[in-house]
Coordinates of C-alpha atoms and ligand atoms in Angstrom, one line a residue:
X141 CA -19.3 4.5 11.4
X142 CA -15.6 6.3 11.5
X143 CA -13.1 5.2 13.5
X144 CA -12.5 8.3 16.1
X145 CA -8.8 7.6 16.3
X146 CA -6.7 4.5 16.7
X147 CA -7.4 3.5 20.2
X148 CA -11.9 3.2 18.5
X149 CA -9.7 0.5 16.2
X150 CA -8.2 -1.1 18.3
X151 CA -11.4 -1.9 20.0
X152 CA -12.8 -3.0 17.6
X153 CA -10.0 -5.3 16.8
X154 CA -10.0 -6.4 20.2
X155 CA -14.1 -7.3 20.3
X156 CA -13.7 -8.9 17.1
X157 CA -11.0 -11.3 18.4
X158 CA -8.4 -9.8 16.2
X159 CA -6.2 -8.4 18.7
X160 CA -3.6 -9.9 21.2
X161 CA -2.6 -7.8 24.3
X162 CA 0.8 -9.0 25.5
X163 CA 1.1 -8.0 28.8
X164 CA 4.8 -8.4 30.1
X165 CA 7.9 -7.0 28.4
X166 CA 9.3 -7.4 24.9
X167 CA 12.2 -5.6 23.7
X168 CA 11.6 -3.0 20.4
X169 CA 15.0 -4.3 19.6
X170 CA 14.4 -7.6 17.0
X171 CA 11.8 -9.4 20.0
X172 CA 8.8 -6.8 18.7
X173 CA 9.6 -8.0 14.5
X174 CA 10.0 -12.1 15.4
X175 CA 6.6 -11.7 17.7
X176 CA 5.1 -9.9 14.2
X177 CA 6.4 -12.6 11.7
X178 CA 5.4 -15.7 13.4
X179 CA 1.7 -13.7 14.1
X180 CA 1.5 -12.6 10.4
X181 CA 2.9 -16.1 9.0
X182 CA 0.4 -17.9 11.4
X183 CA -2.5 -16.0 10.5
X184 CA -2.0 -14.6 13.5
X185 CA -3.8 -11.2 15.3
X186 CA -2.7 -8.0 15.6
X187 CA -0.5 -7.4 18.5
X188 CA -0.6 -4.7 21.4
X189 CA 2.6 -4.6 23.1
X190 CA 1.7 -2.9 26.7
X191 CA 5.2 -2.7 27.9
X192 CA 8.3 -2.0 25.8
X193 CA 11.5 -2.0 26.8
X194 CA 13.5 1.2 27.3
X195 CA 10.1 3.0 26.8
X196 CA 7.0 3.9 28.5
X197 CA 4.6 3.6 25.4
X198 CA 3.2 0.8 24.0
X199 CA 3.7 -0.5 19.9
X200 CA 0.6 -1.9 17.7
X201 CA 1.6 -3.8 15.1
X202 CA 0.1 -6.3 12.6
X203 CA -3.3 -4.1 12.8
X204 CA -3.9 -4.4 9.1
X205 CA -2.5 -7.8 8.6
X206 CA -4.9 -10.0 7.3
X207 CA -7.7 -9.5 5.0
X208 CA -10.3 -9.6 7.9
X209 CA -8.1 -6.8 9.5
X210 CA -8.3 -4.7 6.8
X211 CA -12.2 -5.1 6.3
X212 CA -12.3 -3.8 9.7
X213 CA -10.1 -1.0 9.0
X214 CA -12.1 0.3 6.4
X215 CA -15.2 -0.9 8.2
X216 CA -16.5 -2.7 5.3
X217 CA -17.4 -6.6 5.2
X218 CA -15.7 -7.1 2.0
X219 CA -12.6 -4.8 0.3
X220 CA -15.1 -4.9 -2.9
X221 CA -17.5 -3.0 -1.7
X222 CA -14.9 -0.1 -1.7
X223 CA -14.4 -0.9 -5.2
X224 CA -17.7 -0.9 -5.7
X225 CA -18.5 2.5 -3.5
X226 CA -15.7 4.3 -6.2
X227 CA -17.6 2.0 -9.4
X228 CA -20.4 4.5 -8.1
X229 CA -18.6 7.7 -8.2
X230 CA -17.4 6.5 -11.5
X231 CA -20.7 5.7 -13.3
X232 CA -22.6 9.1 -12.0
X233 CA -24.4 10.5 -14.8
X234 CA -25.5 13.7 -15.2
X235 CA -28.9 14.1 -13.8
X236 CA -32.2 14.2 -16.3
X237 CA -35.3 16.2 -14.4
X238 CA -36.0 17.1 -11.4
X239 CA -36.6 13.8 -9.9
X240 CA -32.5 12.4 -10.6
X241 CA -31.6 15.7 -9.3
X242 CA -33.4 15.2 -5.9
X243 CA -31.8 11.6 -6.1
X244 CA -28.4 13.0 -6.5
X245 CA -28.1 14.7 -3.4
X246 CA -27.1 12.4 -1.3
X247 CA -24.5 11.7 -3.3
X248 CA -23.3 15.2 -3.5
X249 CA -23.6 15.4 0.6
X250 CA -21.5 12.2 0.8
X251 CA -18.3 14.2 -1.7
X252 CA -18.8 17.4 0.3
X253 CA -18.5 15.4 3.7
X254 CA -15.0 13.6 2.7
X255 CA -13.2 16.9 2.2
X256 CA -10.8 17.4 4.9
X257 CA -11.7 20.0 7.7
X258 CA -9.1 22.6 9.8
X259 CA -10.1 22.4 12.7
X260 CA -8.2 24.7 16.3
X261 CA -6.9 22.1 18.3
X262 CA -7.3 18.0 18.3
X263 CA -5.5 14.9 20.7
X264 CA -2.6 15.3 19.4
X265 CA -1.5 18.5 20.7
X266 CA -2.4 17.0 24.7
X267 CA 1.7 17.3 25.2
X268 CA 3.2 19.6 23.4
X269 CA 7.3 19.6 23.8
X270 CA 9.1 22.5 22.5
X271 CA 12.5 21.5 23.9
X272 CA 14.1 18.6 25.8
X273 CA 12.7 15.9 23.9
X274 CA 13.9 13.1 22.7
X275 CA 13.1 10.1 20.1
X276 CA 14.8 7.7 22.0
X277 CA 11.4 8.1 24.6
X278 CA 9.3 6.6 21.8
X279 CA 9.6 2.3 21.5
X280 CA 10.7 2.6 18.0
X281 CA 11.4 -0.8 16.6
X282 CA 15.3 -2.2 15.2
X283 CA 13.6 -4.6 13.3
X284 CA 16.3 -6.9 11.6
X285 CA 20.2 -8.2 13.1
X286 CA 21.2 -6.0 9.9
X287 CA 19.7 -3.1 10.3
X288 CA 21.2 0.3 10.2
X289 CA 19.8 1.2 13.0
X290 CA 16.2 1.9 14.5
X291 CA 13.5 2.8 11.7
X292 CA 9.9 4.6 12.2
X293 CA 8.2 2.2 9.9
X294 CA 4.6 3.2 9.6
X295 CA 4.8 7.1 9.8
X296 CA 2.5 9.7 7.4
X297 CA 5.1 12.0 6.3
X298 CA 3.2 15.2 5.5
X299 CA 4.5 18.3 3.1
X300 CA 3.3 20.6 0.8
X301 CA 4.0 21.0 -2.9
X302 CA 6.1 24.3 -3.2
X303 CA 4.2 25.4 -6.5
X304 CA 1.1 24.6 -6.0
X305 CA 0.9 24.4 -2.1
X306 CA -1.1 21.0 -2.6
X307 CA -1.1 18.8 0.2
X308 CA 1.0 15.3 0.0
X309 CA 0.7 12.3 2.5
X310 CA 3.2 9.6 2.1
X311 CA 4.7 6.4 4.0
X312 CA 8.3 6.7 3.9
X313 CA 10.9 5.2 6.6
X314 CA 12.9 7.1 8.7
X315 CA 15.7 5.6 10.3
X316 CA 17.0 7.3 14.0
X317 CA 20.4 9.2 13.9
X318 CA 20.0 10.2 17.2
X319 CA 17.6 12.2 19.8
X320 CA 16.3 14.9 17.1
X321 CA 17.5 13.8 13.4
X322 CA 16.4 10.8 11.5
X323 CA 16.3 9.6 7.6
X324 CA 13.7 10.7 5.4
X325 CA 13.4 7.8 2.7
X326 CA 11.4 9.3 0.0
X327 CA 12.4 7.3 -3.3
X328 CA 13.0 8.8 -6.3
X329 CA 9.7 8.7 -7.4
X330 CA 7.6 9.8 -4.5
X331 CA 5.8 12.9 -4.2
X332 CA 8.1 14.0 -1.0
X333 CA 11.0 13.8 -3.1
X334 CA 9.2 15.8 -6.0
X335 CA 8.0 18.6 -3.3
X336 CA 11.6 18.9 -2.4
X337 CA 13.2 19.0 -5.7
X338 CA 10.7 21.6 -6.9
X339 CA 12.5 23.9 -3.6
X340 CA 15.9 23.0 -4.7
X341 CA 14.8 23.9 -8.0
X342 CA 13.3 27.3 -6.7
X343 CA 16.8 28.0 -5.8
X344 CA 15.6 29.7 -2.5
X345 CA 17.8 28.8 0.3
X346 CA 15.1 27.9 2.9
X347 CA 14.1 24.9 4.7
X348 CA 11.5 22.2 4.0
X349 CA 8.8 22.0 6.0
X350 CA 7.8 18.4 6.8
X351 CA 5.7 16.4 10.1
X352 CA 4.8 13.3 10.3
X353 CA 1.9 11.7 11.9
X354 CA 2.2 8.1 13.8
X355 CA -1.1 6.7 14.1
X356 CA -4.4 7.7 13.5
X357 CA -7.5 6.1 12.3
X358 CA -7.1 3.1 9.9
X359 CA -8.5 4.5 6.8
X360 CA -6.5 7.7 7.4
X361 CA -3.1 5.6 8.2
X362 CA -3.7 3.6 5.6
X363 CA -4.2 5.8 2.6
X364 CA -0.8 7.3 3.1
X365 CA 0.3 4.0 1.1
X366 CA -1.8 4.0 -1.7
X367 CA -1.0 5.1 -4.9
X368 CA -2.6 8.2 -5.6
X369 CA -1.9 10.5 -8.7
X370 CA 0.4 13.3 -7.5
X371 CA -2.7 16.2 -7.5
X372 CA -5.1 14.0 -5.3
X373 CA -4.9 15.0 -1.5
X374 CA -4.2 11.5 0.0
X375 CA -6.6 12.7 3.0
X376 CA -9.9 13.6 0.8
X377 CA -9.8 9.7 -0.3
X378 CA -9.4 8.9 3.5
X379 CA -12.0 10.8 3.5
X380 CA -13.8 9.1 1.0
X381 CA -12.7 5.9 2.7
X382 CA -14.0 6.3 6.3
X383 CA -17.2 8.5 4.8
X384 CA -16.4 11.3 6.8
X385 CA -13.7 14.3 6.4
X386 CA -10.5 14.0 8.5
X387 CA -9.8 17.0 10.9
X388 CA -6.8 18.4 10.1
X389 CA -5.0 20.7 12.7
X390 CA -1.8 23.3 12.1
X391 CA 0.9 22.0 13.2
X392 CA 2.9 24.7 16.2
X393 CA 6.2 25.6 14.2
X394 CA 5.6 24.7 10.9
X395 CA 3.1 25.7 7.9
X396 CA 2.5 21.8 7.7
X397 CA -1.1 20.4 8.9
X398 CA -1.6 17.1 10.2
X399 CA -4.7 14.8 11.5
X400 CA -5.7 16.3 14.6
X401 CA -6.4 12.8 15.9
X402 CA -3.0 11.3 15.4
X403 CA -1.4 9.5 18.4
X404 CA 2.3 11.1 17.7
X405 CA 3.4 14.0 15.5
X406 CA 6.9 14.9 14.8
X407 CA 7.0 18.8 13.1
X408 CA 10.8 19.3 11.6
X409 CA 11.9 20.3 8.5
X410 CA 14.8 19.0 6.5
X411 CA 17.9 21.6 5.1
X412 CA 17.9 21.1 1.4
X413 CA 21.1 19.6 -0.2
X414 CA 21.6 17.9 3.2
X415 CA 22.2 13.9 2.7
X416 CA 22.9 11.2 5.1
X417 CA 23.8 7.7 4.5
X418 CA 20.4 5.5 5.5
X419 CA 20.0 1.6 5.6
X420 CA 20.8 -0.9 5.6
X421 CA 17.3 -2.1 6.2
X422 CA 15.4 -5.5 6.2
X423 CA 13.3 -4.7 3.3
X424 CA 10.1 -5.7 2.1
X425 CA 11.5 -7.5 -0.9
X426 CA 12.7 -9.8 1.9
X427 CA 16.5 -8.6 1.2
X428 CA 18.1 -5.7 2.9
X429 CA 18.0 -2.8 0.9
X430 CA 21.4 -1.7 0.5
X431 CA 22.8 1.8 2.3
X432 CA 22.3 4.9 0.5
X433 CA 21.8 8.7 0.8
X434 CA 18.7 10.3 1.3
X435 CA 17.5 13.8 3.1
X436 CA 17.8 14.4 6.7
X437 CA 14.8 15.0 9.1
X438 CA 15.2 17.8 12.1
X439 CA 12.8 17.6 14.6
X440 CA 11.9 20.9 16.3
X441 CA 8.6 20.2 18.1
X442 CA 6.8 16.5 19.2
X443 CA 2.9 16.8 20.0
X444 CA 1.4 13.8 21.2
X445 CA -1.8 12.4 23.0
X446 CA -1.3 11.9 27.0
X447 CA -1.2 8.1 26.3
X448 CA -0.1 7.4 22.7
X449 CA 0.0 4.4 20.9
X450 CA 3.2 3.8 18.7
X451 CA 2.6 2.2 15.9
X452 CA 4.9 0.0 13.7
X453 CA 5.1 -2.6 11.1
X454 CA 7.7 -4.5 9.8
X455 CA 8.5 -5.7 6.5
X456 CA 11.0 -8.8 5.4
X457 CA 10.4 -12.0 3.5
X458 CA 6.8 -12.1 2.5
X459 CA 4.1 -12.6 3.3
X460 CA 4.2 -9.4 5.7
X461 CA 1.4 -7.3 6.7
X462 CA 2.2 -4.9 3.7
X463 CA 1.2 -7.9 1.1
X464 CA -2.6 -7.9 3.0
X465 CA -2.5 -4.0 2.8
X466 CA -1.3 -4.1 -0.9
X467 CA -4.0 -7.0 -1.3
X468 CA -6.9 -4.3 -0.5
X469 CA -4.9 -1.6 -2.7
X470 CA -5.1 -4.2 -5.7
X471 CA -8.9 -4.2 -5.4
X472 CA -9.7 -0.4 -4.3
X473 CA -7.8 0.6 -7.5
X474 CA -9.0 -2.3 -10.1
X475 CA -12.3 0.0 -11.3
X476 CA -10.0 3.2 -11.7
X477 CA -7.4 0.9 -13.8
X478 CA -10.7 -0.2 -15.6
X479 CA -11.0 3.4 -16.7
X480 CA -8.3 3.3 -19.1
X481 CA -8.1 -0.1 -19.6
X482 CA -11.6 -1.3 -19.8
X483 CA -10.1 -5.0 -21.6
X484 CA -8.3 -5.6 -17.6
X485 CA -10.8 -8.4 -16.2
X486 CA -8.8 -8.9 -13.1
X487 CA -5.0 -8.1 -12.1
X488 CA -3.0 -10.1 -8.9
X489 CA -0.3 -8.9 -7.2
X490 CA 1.3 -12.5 -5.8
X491 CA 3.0 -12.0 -2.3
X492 CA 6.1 -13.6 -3.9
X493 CA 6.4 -10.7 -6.7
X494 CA 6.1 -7.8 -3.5
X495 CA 4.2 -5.9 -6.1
X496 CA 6.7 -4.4 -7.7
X497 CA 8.6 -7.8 -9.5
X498 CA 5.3 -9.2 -10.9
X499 CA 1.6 -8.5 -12.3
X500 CA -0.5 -10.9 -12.7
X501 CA -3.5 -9.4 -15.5
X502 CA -6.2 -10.6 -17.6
X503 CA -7.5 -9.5 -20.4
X504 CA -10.6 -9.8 -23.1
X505 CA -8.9 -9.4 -26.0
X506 CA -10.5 -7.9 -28.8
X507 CA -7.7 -7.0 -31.1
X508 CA -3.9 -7.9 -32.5
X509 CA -1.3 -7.0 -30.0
X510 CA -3.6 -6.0 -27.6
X511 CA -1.9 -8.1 -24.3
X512 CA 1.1 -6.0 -25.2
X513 CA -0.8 -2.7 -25.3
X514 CA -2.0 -3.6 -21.8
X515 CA 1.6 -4.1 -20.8
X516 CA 3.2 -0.6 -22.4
X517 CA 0.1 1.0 -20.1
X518 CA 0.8 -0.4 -16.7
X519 CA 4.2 0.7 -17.2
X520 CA 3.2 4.0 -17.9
X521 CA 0.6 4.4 -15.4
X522 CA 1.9 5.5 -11.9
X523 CA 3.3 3.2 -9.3
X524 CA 2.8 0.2 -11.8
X525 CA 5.8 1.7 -13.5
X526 CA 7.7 -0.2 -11.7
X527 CA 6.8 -3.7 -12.7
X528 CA 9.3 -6.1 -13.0
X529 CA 7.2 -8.8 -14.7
X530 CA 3.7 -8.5 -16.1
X531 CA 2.3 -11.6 -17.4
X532 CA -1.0 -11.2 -20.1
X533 CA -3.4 -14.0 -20.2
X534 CA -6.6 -14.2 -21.5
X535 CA -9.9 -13.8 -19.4
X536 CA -10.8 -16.7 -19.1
X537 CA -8.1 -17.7 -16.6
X538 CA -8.1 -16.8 -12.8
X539 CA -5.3 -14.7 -11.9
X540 CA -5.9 -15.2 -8.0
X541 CA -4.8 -18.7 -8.7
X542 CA -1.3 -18.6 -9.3
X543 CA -0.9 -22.3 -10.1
X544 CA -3.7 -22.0 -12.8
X545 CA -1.7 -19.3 -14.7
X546 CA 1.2 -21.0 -14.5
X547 CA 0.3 -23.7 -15.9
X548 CA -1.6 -22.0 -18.6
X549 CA 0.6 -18.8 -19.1
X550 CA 3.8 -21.5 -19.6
X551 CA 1.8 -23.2 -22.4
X552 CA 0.6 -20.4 -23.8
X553 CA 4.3 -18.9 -24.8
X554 CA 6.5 -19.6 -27.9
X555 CA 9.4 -17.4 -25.3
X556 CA 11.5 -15.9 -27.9
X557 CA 8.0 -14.9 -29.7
X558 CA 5.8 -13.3 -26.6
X559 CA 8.0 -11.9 -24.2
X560 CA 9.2 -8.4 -24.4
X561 CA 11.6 -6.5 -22.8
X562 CA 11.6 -3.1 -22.5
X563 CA 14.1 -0.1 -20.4
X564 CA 12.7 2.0 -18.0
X565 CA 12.2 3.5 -14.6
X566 CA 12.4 0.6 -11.7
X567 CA 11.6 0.5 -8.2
X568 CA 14.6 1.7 -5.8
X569 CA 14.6 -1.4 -4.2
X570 CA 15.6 -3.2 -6.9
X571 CA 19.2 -4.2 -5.9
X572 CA 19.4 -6.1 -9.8
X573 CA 19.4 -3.9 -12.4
X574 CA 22.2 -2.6 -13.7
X575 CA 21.8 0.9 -12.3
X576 CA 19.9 2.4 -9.7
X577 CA 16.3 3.0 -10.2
X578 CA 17.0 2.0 -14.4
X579 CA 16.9 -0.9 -15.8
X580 CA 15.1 -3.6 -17.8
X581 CA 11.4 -5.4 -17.9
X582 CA 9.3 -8.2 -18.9
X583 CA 6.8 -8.6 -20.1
X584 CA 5.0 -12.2 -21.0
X585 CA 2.3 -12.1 -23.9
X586 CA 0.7 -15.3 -22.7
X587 CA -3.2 -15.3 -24.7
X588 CA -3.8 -17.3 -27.3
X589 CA -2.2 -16.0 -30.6
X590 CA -4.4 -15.3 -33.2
X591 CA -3.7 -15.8 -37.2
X592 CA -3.8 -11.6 -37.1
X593 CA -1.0 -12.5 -35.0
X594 CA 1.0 -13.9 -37.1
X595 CA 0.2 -17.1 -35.8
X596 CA -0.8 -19.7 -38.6
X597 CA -1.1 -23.0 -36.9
X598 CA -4.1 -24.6 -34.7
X599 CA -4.3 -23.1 -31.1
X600 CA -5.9 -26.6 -29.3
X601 CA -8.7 -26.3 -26.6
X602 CA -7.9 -26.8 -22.6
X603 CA -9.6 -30.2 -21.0
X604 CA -12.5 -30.1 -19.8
X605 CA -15.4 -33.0 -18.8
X606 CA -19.0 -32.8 -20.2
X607 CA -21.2 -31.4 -17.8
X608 CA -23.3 -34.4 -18.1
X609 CA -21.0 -37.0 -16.8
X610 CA -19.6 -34.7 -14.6
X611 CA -23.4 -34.8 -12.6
X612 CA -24.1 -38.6 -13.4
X613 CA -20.2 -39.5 -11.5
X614 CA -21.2 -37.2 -8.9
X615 CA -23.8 -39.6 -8.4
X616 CA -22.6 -43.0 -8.6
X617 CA -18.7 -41.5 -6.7
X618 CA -21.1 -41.3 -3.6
X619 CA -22.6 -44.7 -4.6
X620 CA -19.4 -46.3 -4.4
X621 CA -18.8 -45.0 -1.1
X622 CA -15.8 -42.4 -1.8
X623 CA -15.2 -39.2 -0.3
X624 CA -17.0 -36.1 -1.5
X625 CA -14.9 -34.6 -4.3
Ligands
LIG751 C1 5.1 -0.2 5.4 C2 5.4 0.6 4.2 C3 6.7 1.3 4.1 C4 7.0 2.0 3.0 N1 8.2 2.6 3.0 C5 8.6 3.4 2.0 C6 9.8 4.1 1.9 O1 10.6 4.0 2.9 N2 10.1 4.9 0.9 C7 9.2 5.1 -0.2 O2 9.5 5.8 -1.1 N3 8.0 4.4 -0.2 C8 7.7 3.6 0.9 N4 6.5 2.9 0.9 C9 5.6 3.1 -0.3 C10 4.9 4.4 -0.3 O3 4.3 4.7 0.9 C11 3.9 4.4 -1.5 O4 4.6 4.3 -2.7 C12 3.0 5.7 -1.5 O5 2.0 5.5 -2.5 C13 3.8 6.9 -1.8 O6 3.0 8.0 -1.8 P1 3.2 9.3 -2.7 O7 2.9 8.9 -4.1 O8 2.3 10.3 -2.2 O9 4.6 9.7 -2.6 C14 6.1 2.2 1.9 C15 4.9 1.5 2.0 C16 4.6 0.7 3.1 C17 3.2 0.1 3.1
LIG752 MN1 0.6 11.2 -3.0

């Protein structure tokens, strides 16, 4: 069953004893982000924070911040079975007879129920505040002692693409410059900056419309992160993902729709050419990404429910609840990756490498080169373009333990011979390279090189105990009275 709204999941986090209420006050300023660090470090819950200071609302955080958490979120008992669920959409073949047809349909019922509906009205428009608001009402969280300044850190920034009026949901921080104006940190790369250089490009001097939602359902929170190609409406796959189509409602001054059941939404638009300095901010690399200019947000209109939820996250040194969020994106996406790259056995994002600075990926390898072929197509498919490191090894080692492909991977390389480095496009939080958003990559051939390698000398076998001895010890070790294993 779908989540209604946010307040149906946090119920259900509660009942499932994945939710802490704290009951007296804790200030939005730093408190709210040490409370979230020592929960998420801990394997802590989720926390509700029921009174705030300088505010009347209350801030959820840490709801997806665990593995459990994010079953729950997308009401599954394991993230495979989402995999699995898209495997299915995958695989469909075209029906034979009658009979497959008839067997179909349920299928078909299930893709026509995920597309998203407009519907009149929804929670979110229970206030609705024209004039004499202000953001300063909402417990918005200063999450680090070097911030820039207060930061919405889990908002769906909605727009719409000026040529082809497709829909884009995206989660991009907006830092507070006062009671109606924030940041709008779309990098680079991101489909809010593409919307609005394709208006600047236009040449039209006109606004850009843009609202953001702050909290909704998991599954339709959530898949404002994940790394959809440009043309696929981020809520038909939370559609998809809660198995039932989110309500969308029009927002009141501007052509922009959002979730009808969202907590908060925030309807503005931004002046194009108009640049404000953002950051610093305590970043999810665990450094604070440095100041820079990025687009300004004007708020015109705030709809919200009569009691909403804020919701928040913070980010810093890993592991943060984004790692257990980018954890479920690793699996989600591995049988789409699998599409183009059917050799990919498994790939691991380590919380160390905060996706972007390493992959983790094995491989069957079938042919000369081919670990470097995988490489040259993970930097050349979407958001994996950013990958700092991406280290090959064959399938037969586990790329969920690190350790094991350390050890392997480091044994495996003649270093001059197997790594490669290449230029291109890297993440904007990258404060190394040698320019902004360019620079250099790595990546680490580490499979067994073949003679149609170029490799001419032995390649010797790992250790391993025969099976027989292995069962006959296992005997006589509890015999002698040790410990199992
Ligand atoms: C908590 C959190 C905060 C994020 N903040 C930003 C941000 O400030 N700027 C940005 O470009 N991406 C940010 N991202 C990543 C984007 O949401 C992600 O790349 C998304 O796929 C972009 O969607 P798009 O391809 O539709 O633009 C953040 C992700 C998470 C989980
Ligand atoms: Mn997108």
């Amino acid at each position: 069953m779908a989540f209604d709204d946010l307040s149906d999941f946090v119920r259900a986090l509660e009942r499932q004893g994945e939710l802490k209420r704290i009951p007296f006050e804790v200030d939005p300023y730093l408190e709210i982000t040490e409370f979230a660090d020592r929960s998420v470090k801990t394997g802590g819950p989720a926390l509700l924070f029921e009174k705030t200071k300088g505010s009347k609302f209350p801030v959820l955080i840490n709801a997806f911040a665990s593995m459990r958490r994010m079953e729950i979120a997308l009401d599954v008992d394991d993230i495979n079975e989402v995999a699995e669920r898209i495997s299915g959409f995958l695989e469909m073949q075209k029906p034979e007879g009658l009979l497959d047809k008839l067997r179909m349909l349920p299928k078909l019922a299930e893709i026509n129920a995920m597309f998203p509906k407009i519907v009149s009205s929804g929670a979110c428009k229970e206030v609705v505040r024209h004039d004499g608001f202000s953001l300063s009402e909402f417990p918005i969280l200063h999450c680090w002692p070097g911030d820039g300044g207060r930061f919405i850190t889990l908002p769906l920034v909605f727009s719409n693409n000026p040529e082809t009026g497709k829909r884009n949901c995206g989660m991009y921080r907006m830092q507070i410059f006062d009671e109606k104006t924030t940041g709008m940190h779309w990098q680079k790369h991101k489909q809010g900056a593409e919307h609005y250089r394709r208006l600047i490009a236009e040449g039209k001097n006109t606004r850009m419309p843009v609202a953001v939602a702050i909290g909704s359902d998991p599954a339709t929170m959530y898949s404002a992160i994940l790394p959809l190609p440009p043309a696929v409406d981020e809520m038909l796959f939370a559609g998809f993902l809660r198995g039932k189509a989110v309500e969308m409602v029009k927002c009141e001054t501007c052509d922009v729709e959002v979730p009808a059941n969202s907590e908060i939404v925030l309807e503005g638009y931004l002046n194009l050419g108009e640049l404000r300095r953002e950051g610093p901010f305590g970043d999810h690399t665990g450094f604070y990404s440095l100041d820079d200019d990025y687009p300004v947000f004007h708020v015109e209109c705030i709809t919200h429910r009569k009691n909403p939820i804020y919701t928040a996250t913070i980010v810093g040194p890993p592991p943060m609840e984004d790692f257990y969020m980018g954890k479920a994106i690793e699996r989600i996406f591995l049988p789409l990756m699998r599409m183009q790259l059917p050799e990919v056995r498994d790939i691991c994002f380590p919380p160390e490498g905060v996706f972007h600075n390493l992959i983790l990926v094995s491989i069957r390898k079938s042919y000369p080169g081919q670990a470097r072929k995988v490489m040259h197509a993970l930097w050349g498919l979407g958001q994996a373009m950013f990958s700092k490191c991406i280290v090959v090894v064959d399938e037969d080692v586990d790329v969920q333990n690190v350790s094991e492909v350390v050890w392997k991977a480091l044994n495996n390389i003649d270093p001059e011979r197997d790594i490669q480095f290449v230029m291109g496009p890297v993440d904007s939080l990258d404060h190394s390279s040698r320019l902004p958003n360019y620079g250099s990559k790595m990546g680490i051939d580490a499979t067994t090189k073949w003679r149609s390698e170029g490799f001419a000398r032995r390649w010797p076998n790992v250790i391993e105990m025969s099976p027989d001895v292995v069962r006959r010890v296992d005997e006589l070790w509890k015999r002698a009275g040790l410990n199992r294993k």
